[in-house]
């Protein structure tokens, strides 16, 4: 039986090996997210190794096409709702988690949950998962493209839950204005984070 990986440093190293096979542009994004997650971990006194591991593993399947995401998700028995059928990109996090569990033998719930829900967030997210979620959303390249994210980046230095709620409000508002459906986990996460602030 293959040994399960549950040490965050070993998991990070395993993810790093996987990432060497991904597109260069994606590798650069992942490195920026790792740096951002480590910065937020330092500011908020979080587990740096957990944040680093989740950051390095969060986009293992971000480069895949919609058809590939759907096919691979079915192969790895990832549940697919109508929301994911309509927007298969949402599956790249859950797929990375399933692949990490079944193929890479990763056994660390906090890291895997951080990866699974980094597109929508999750109402029960750990602070480490929130740090990775936000580091992904405020990647400096993304802030350059959307200066409105600077407010999210500033908020993340003070309160992870407030920053995540702010980001989700921006995203949900944009989706409402464009007539796109709202993912129920994103809505539930925004509500949960707002309740944490009061």
mmCIF file of C-alpha atoms in Angstrom:
data_model
loop_
_atom_site.group_PDB
_atom_site.id
_atom_site.type_symbol
_atom_site.label_atom_id
_atom_site.label_comp_id
_atom_site.label_asym_id
_atom_site.label_seq_id
_atom_site.Cartn_x
_atom_site.Cartn_y
_atom_site.Cartn_z
ATOM 1 C CA UNK A 1 0.000 0.000 0.000
ATOM 2 C CA UNK A 2 1.322 3.435 -0.943
ATOM 3 C CA UNK A 3 2.071 5.655 2.027
ATOM 4 C CA UNK A 4 -0.329 8.538 2.543
ATOM 5 C CA UNK A 5 1.088 12.054 2.431
ATOM 6 C CA UNK A 6 -0.038 14.093 5.415
ATOM 7 C CA UNK A 7 2.978 16.325 6.114
ATOM 8 C CA UNK A 8 2.310 19.769 4.589
ATOM 9 C CA UNK A 9 5.915 20.256 3.484
ATOM 10 C CA UNK A 10 5.962 16.884 1.731
ATOM 11 C CA UNK A 11 2.601 17.657 0.124
ATOM 12 C CA UNK A 12 3.894 21.010 -1.102
ATOM 13 C CA UNK A 13 6.926 19.304 -2.636
ATOM 14 C CA UNK A 14 4.717 16.734 -4.365
ATOM 15 C CA UNK A 15 2.506 19.461 -5.792
ATOM 16 C CA UNK A 16 5.591 21.394 -6.927
ATOM 17 C CA UNK A 17 6.748 18.385 -8.943
ATOM 18 C CA UNK A 18 3.301 18.163 -10.576
ATOM 19 C CA UNK A 19 3.371 21.867 -11.420
ATOM 20 C CA UNK A 20 6.591 21.502 -13.421
ATOM 21 C CA UNK A 21 4.447 19.735 -16.034
ATOM 22 C CA UNK A 22 1.972 22.607 -16.292
ATOM 23 C CA UNK A 23 2.117 25.648 -18.608
ATOM 24 C CA UNK A 24 4.753 28.240 -17.686
ATOM 25 C CA UNK A 25 2.197 31.040 -17.311
ATOM 26 C CA UNK A 26 0.238 28.934 -14.827
ATOM 27 C CA UNK A 27 3.405 28.078 -12.904
ATOM 28 C CA UNK A 28 4.149 31.785 -12.522
ATOM 29 C CA UNK A 29 0.638 32.456 -11.230
ATOM 30 C CA UNK A 30 0.955 29.643 -8.693
ATOM 31 C CA UNK A 31 4.264 31.038 -7.429
ATOM 32 C CA UNK A 32 2.677 34.466 -6.953
ATOM 33 C CA UNK A 33 -0.234 32.884 -5.088
ATOM 34 C CA UNK A 34 2.174 30.980 -2.861
ATOM 35 C CA UNK A 35 4.038 34.203 -2.022
ATOM 36 C CA UNK A 36 0.746 35.964 -1.307
ATOM 37 C CA UNK A 37 -0.540 33.130 0.870
ATOM 38 C CA UNK A 38 2.690 33.078 2.858
ATOM 39 C CA UNK A 39 2.452 36.848 3.377
ATOM 40 C CA UNK A 40 -1.117 36.556 4.661
ATOM 41 C CA UNK A 41 -0.102 33.614 6.840
ATOM 42 C CA UNK A 42 2.581 35.785 8.439
ATOM 43 C CA UNK A 43 0.210 38.725 8.963
ATOM 44 C CA UNK A 44 -2.544 36.578 10.493
ATOM 45 C CA UNK A 45 -0.300 34.039 12.276
ATOM 46 C CA UNK A 46 -1.498 31.025 10.298
ATOM 47 C CA UNK A 47 0.161 27.712 9.484
ATOM 48 C CA UNK A 48 2.615 28.701 6.765
ATOM 49 C CA UNK A 49 3.245 25.144 5.560
ATOM 50 C CA UNK A 50 -0.463 24.448 5.101
ATOM 51 C CA UNK A 51 -0.928 27.718 3.212
ATOM 52 C CA UNK A 52 2.075 27.032 0.966
ATOM 53 C CA UNK A 53 0.969 23.491 0.145
ATOM 54 C CA UNK A 54 -2.587 24.513 -0.733
ATOM 55 C CA UNK A 55 -1.335 27.436 -2.821
ATOM 56 C CA UNK A 56 1.001 25.244 -4.865
ATOM 57 C CA UNK A 57 -1.712 22.634 -5.477
ATOM 58 C CA UNK A 58 -4.729 24.841 -6.114
ATOM 59 C CA UNK A 59 -4.488 25.105 -9.905
ATOM 60 C CA UNK A 60 -3.281 21.670 -10.982
ATOM 61 C CA UNK A 61 -6.094 21.485 -13.559
ATOM 62 C CA UNK A 62 -6.682 25.172 -14.340
ATOM 63 C CA UNK A 63 -5.167 24.762 -17.802
ATOM 64 C CA UNK A 64 -7.737 22.171 -18.918
ATOM 65 C CA UNK A 65 -10.548 22.859 -21.377
ATOM 66 C CA UNK A 66 -14.184 22.611 -20.320
ATOM 67 C CA UNK A 67 -14.491 19.234 -22.038
ATOM 68 C CA UNK A 68 -11.370 17.934 -20.302
ATOM 69 C CA UNK A 69 -12.581 19.156 -16.910
ATOM 70 C CA UNK A 70 -15.911 17.402 -17.340
ATOM 71 C CA UNK A 71 -14.329 14.159 -18.573
ATOM 72 C CA UNK A 72 -11.665 14.071 -15.868
ATOM 73 C CA UNK A 73 -14.194 14.941 -13.173
ATOM 74 C CA UNK A 74 -16.365 12.017 -14.234
ATOM 75 C CA UNK A 75 -13.297 9.763 -14.244
ATOM 76 C CA UNK A 76 -12.376 10.809 -10.693
ATOM 77 C CA UNK A 77 -16.029 10.656 -9.597
ATOM 78 C CA UNK A 78 -16.263 14.353 -8.759
ATOM 79 C CA UNK A 79 -19.927 15.323 -8.267
ATOM 80 C CA UNK A 80 -21.127 17.556 -11.102
ATOM 81 C CA UNK A 81 -24.190 19.744 -10.545
ATOM 82 C CA UNK A 82 -26.014 21.856 -13.113
ATOM 83 C CA UNK A 83 -23.911 24.811 -11.904
ATOM 84 C CA UNK A 84 -20.691 22.998 -12.838
ATOM 85 C CA UNK A 85 -22.134 21.806 -16.149
ATOM 86 C CA UNK A 86 -22.899 25.430 -16.999
ATOM 87 C CA UNK A 87 -19.450 26.621 -15.870
ATOM 88 C CA UNK A 88 -17.015 23.671 -15.910
ATOM 89 C CA UNK A 89 -14.098 25.870 -14.786
ATOM 90 C CA UNK A 90 -15.541 25.561 -11.257
ATOM 91 C CA UNK A 91 -14.536 21.888 -11.383
ATOM 92 C CA UNK A 92 -10.786 22.506 -11.514
ATOM 93 C CA UNK A 93 -10.582 22.804 -7.710
ATOM 94 C CA UNK A 94 -12.680 19.742 -6.815
ATOM 95 C CA UNK A 95 -10.874 17.787 -9.536
ATOM 96 C CA UNK A 96 -7.458 18.757 -8.129
ATOM 97 C CA UNK A 97 -8.610 17.547 -4.714
ATOM 98 C CA UNK A 98 -9.891 14.210 -6.053
ATOM 99 C CA UNK A 99 -6.705 13.691 -8.074
ATOM 100 C CA UNK A 100 -4.555 14.594 -5.057
ATOM 101 C CA UNK A 101 -6.378 12.090 -2.872
ATOM 102 C CA UNK A 102 -6.554 9.215 -5.326
ATOM 103 C CA UNK A 103 -3.380 9.595 -7.384
ATOM 104 C CA UNK A 104 -0.953 11.570 -5.209
ATOM 105 C CA UNK A 105 -2.146 9.963 -1.939
ATOM 106 C CA UNK A 106 -2.557 13.309 -0.193
ATOM 107 C CA UNK A 107 -4.330 12.947 3.133
ATOM 108 C CA UNK A 108 -4.794 16.396 4.673
ATOM 109 C CA UNK A 109 -8.348 17.710 4.890
ATOM 110 C CA UNK A 110 -7.502 21.394 5.448
ATOM 111 C CA UNK A 111 -5.202 21.529 2.415
ATOM 112 C CA UNK A 112 -7.599 19.565 0.217
ATOM 113 C CA UNK A 113 -10.615 21.660 1.241
ATOM 114 C CA UNK A 114 -8.659 24.843 0.510
ATOM 115 C CA UNK A 115 -7.976 23.537 -2.991
ATOM 116 C CA UNK A 116 -11.453 22.140 -3.637
ATOM 117 C CA UNK A 117 -13.345 25.372 -3.015
ATOM 118 C CA UNK A 118 -10.870 28.055 -4.050
ATOM 119 C CA UNK A 119 -13.172 29.250 -6.844
ATOM 120 C CA UNK A 120 -16.382 29.618 -4.824
ATOM 121 C CA UNK A 121 -15.023 29.623 -1.248
ATOM 122 C CA UNK A 122 -16.844 27.597 1.407
ATOM 123 C CA UNK A 123 -18.831 28.675 4.490
ATOM 124 C CA UNK A 124 -16.686 26.452 6.727
ATOM 125 C CA UNK A 125 -13.338 27.519 5.269
ATOM 126 C CA UNK A 126 -10.377 27.497 7.669
ATOM 127 C CA UNK A 127 -8.329 30.709 7.998
ATOM 128 C CA UNK A 128 -5.546 28.990 6.030
ATOM 129 C CA UNK A 129 -7.961 28.171 3.216
ATOM 130 C CA UNK A 130 -9.188 31.760 3.217
ATOM 131 C CA UNK A 131 -5.611 33.011 2.929
ATOM 132 C CA UNK A 132 -5.085 30.859 -0.174
ATOM 133 C CA UNK A 133 -8.469 31.848 -1.623
ATOM 134 C CA UNK A 134 -7.614 35.530 -1.253
ATOM 135 C CA UNK A 135 -4.020 35.178 -2.435
ATOM 136 C CA UNK A 136 -5.402 33.669 -5.640
ATOM 137 C CA UNK A 137 -7.916 36.485 -6.121
ATOM 138 C CA UNK A 138 -5.447 39.303 -5.406
ATOM 139 C CA UNK A 139 -2.581 37.938 -7.461
ATOM 140 C CA UNK A 140 -0.794 41.189 -8.435
ATOM 141 C CA UNK A 141 -1.382 40.443 -12.122
ATOM 142 C CA UNK A 142 -5.126 40.236 -11.480
ATOM 143 C CA UNK A 143 -5.053 43.510 -9.530
ATOM 144 C CA UNK A 144 -3.301 45.145 -12.495
ATOM 145 C CA UNK A 145 -6.119 43.999 -14.775
ATOM 146 C CA UNK A 146 -8.839 44.942 -12.264
ATOM 147 C CA UNK A 147 -7.737 47.825 -9.983
ATOM 148 C CA UNK A 148 -10.933 47.400 -7.952
ATOM 149 C CA UNK A 149 -9.299 44.345 -6.388
ATOM 150 C CA UNK A 150 -6.872 46.652 -4.571
ATOM 151 C CA UNK A 151 -9.577 47.201 -1.942
ATOM 152 C CA UNK A 152 -9.801 43.438 -1.422
ATOM 153 C CA UNK A 153 -6.013 43.243 -1.082
ATOM 154 C CA UNK A 154 -6.020 46.020 1.518
ATOM 155 C CA UNK A 155 -8.859 44.380 3.438
ATOM 156 C CA UNK A 156 -7.014 41.041 3.447
ATOM 157 C CA UNK A 157 -4.241 42.591 5.531
ATOM 158 C CA UNK A 158 -6.786 43.386 8.258
ATOM 159 C CA UNK A 159 -9.505 40.708 8.222
ATOM 160 C CA UNK A 160 -9.608 37.621 6.001
ATOM 161 C CA UNK A 161 -13.354 37.134 6.381
ATOM 162 C CA UNK A 162 -14.146 40.768 5.543
ATOM 163 C CA UNK A 163 -11.863 40.620 2.513
ATOM 164 C CA UNK A 164 -13.404 37.377 1.266
ATOM 165 C CA UNK A 165 -16.926 38.779 1.732
ATOM 166 C CA UNK A 166 -15.917 41.905 -0.195
ATOM 167 C CA UNK A 167 -14.480 39.872 -3.057
ATOM 168 C CA UNK A 168 -17.546 37.639 -3.256
ATOM 169 C CA UNK A 169 -19.876 40.646 -3.205
ATOM 170 C CA UNK A 170 -17.988 42.138 -6.177
ATOM 171 C CA UNK A 171 -18.142 38.856 -8.075
ATOM 172 C CA UNK A 172 -21.776 38.120 -7.291
ATOM 173 C CA UNK A 173 -22.787 41.664 -8.199
ATOM 174 C CA UNK A 174 -21.012 41.358 -11.559
ATOM 175 C CA UNK A 175 -22.716 38.031 -12.217
ATOM 176 C CA UNK A 176 -26.123 39.458 -11.343
ATOM 177 C CA UNK A 177 -25.565 42.437 -13.616
ATOM 178 C CA UNK A 178 -24.583 40.161 -16.497
ATOM 179 C CA UNK A 179 -27.480 37.778 -15.937
ATOM 180 C CA UNK A 180 -25.221 34.846 -15.073
ATOM 181 C CA UNK A 181 -26.332 32.330 -12.414
ATOM 182 C CA UNK A 182 -24.897 32.543 -8.908
ATOM 183 C CA UNK A 183 -23.145 29.496 -7.534
ATOM 184 C CA UNK A 184 -24.877 28.523 -4.264
ATOM 185 C CA UNK A 185 -21.577 27.934 -2.445
ATOM 186 C CA UNK A 186 -20.382 31.440 -3.278
ATOM 187 C CA UNK A 187 -23.625 32.913 -1.941
ATOM 188 C CA UNK A 188 -23.517 30.777 1.206
ATOM 189 C CA UNK A 189 -19.855 31.658 1.754
ATOM 190 C CA UNK A 190 -20.489 35.380 1.424
ATOM 191 C CA UNK A 191 -23.320 35.147 3.965
ATOM 192 C CA UNK A 192 -21.240 33.075 6.380
ATOM 193 C CA UNK A 193 -18.293 35.461 6.189
ATOM 194 C CA UNK A 194 -20.541 38.449 6.819
ATOM 195 C CA UNK A 195 -21.938 36.735 9.918
ATOM 196 C CA UNK A 196 -18.378 36.147 11.167
ATOM 197 C CA UNK A 197 -17.780 39.902 11.034
ATOM 198 C CA UNK A 198 -20.757 40.870 13.246
#
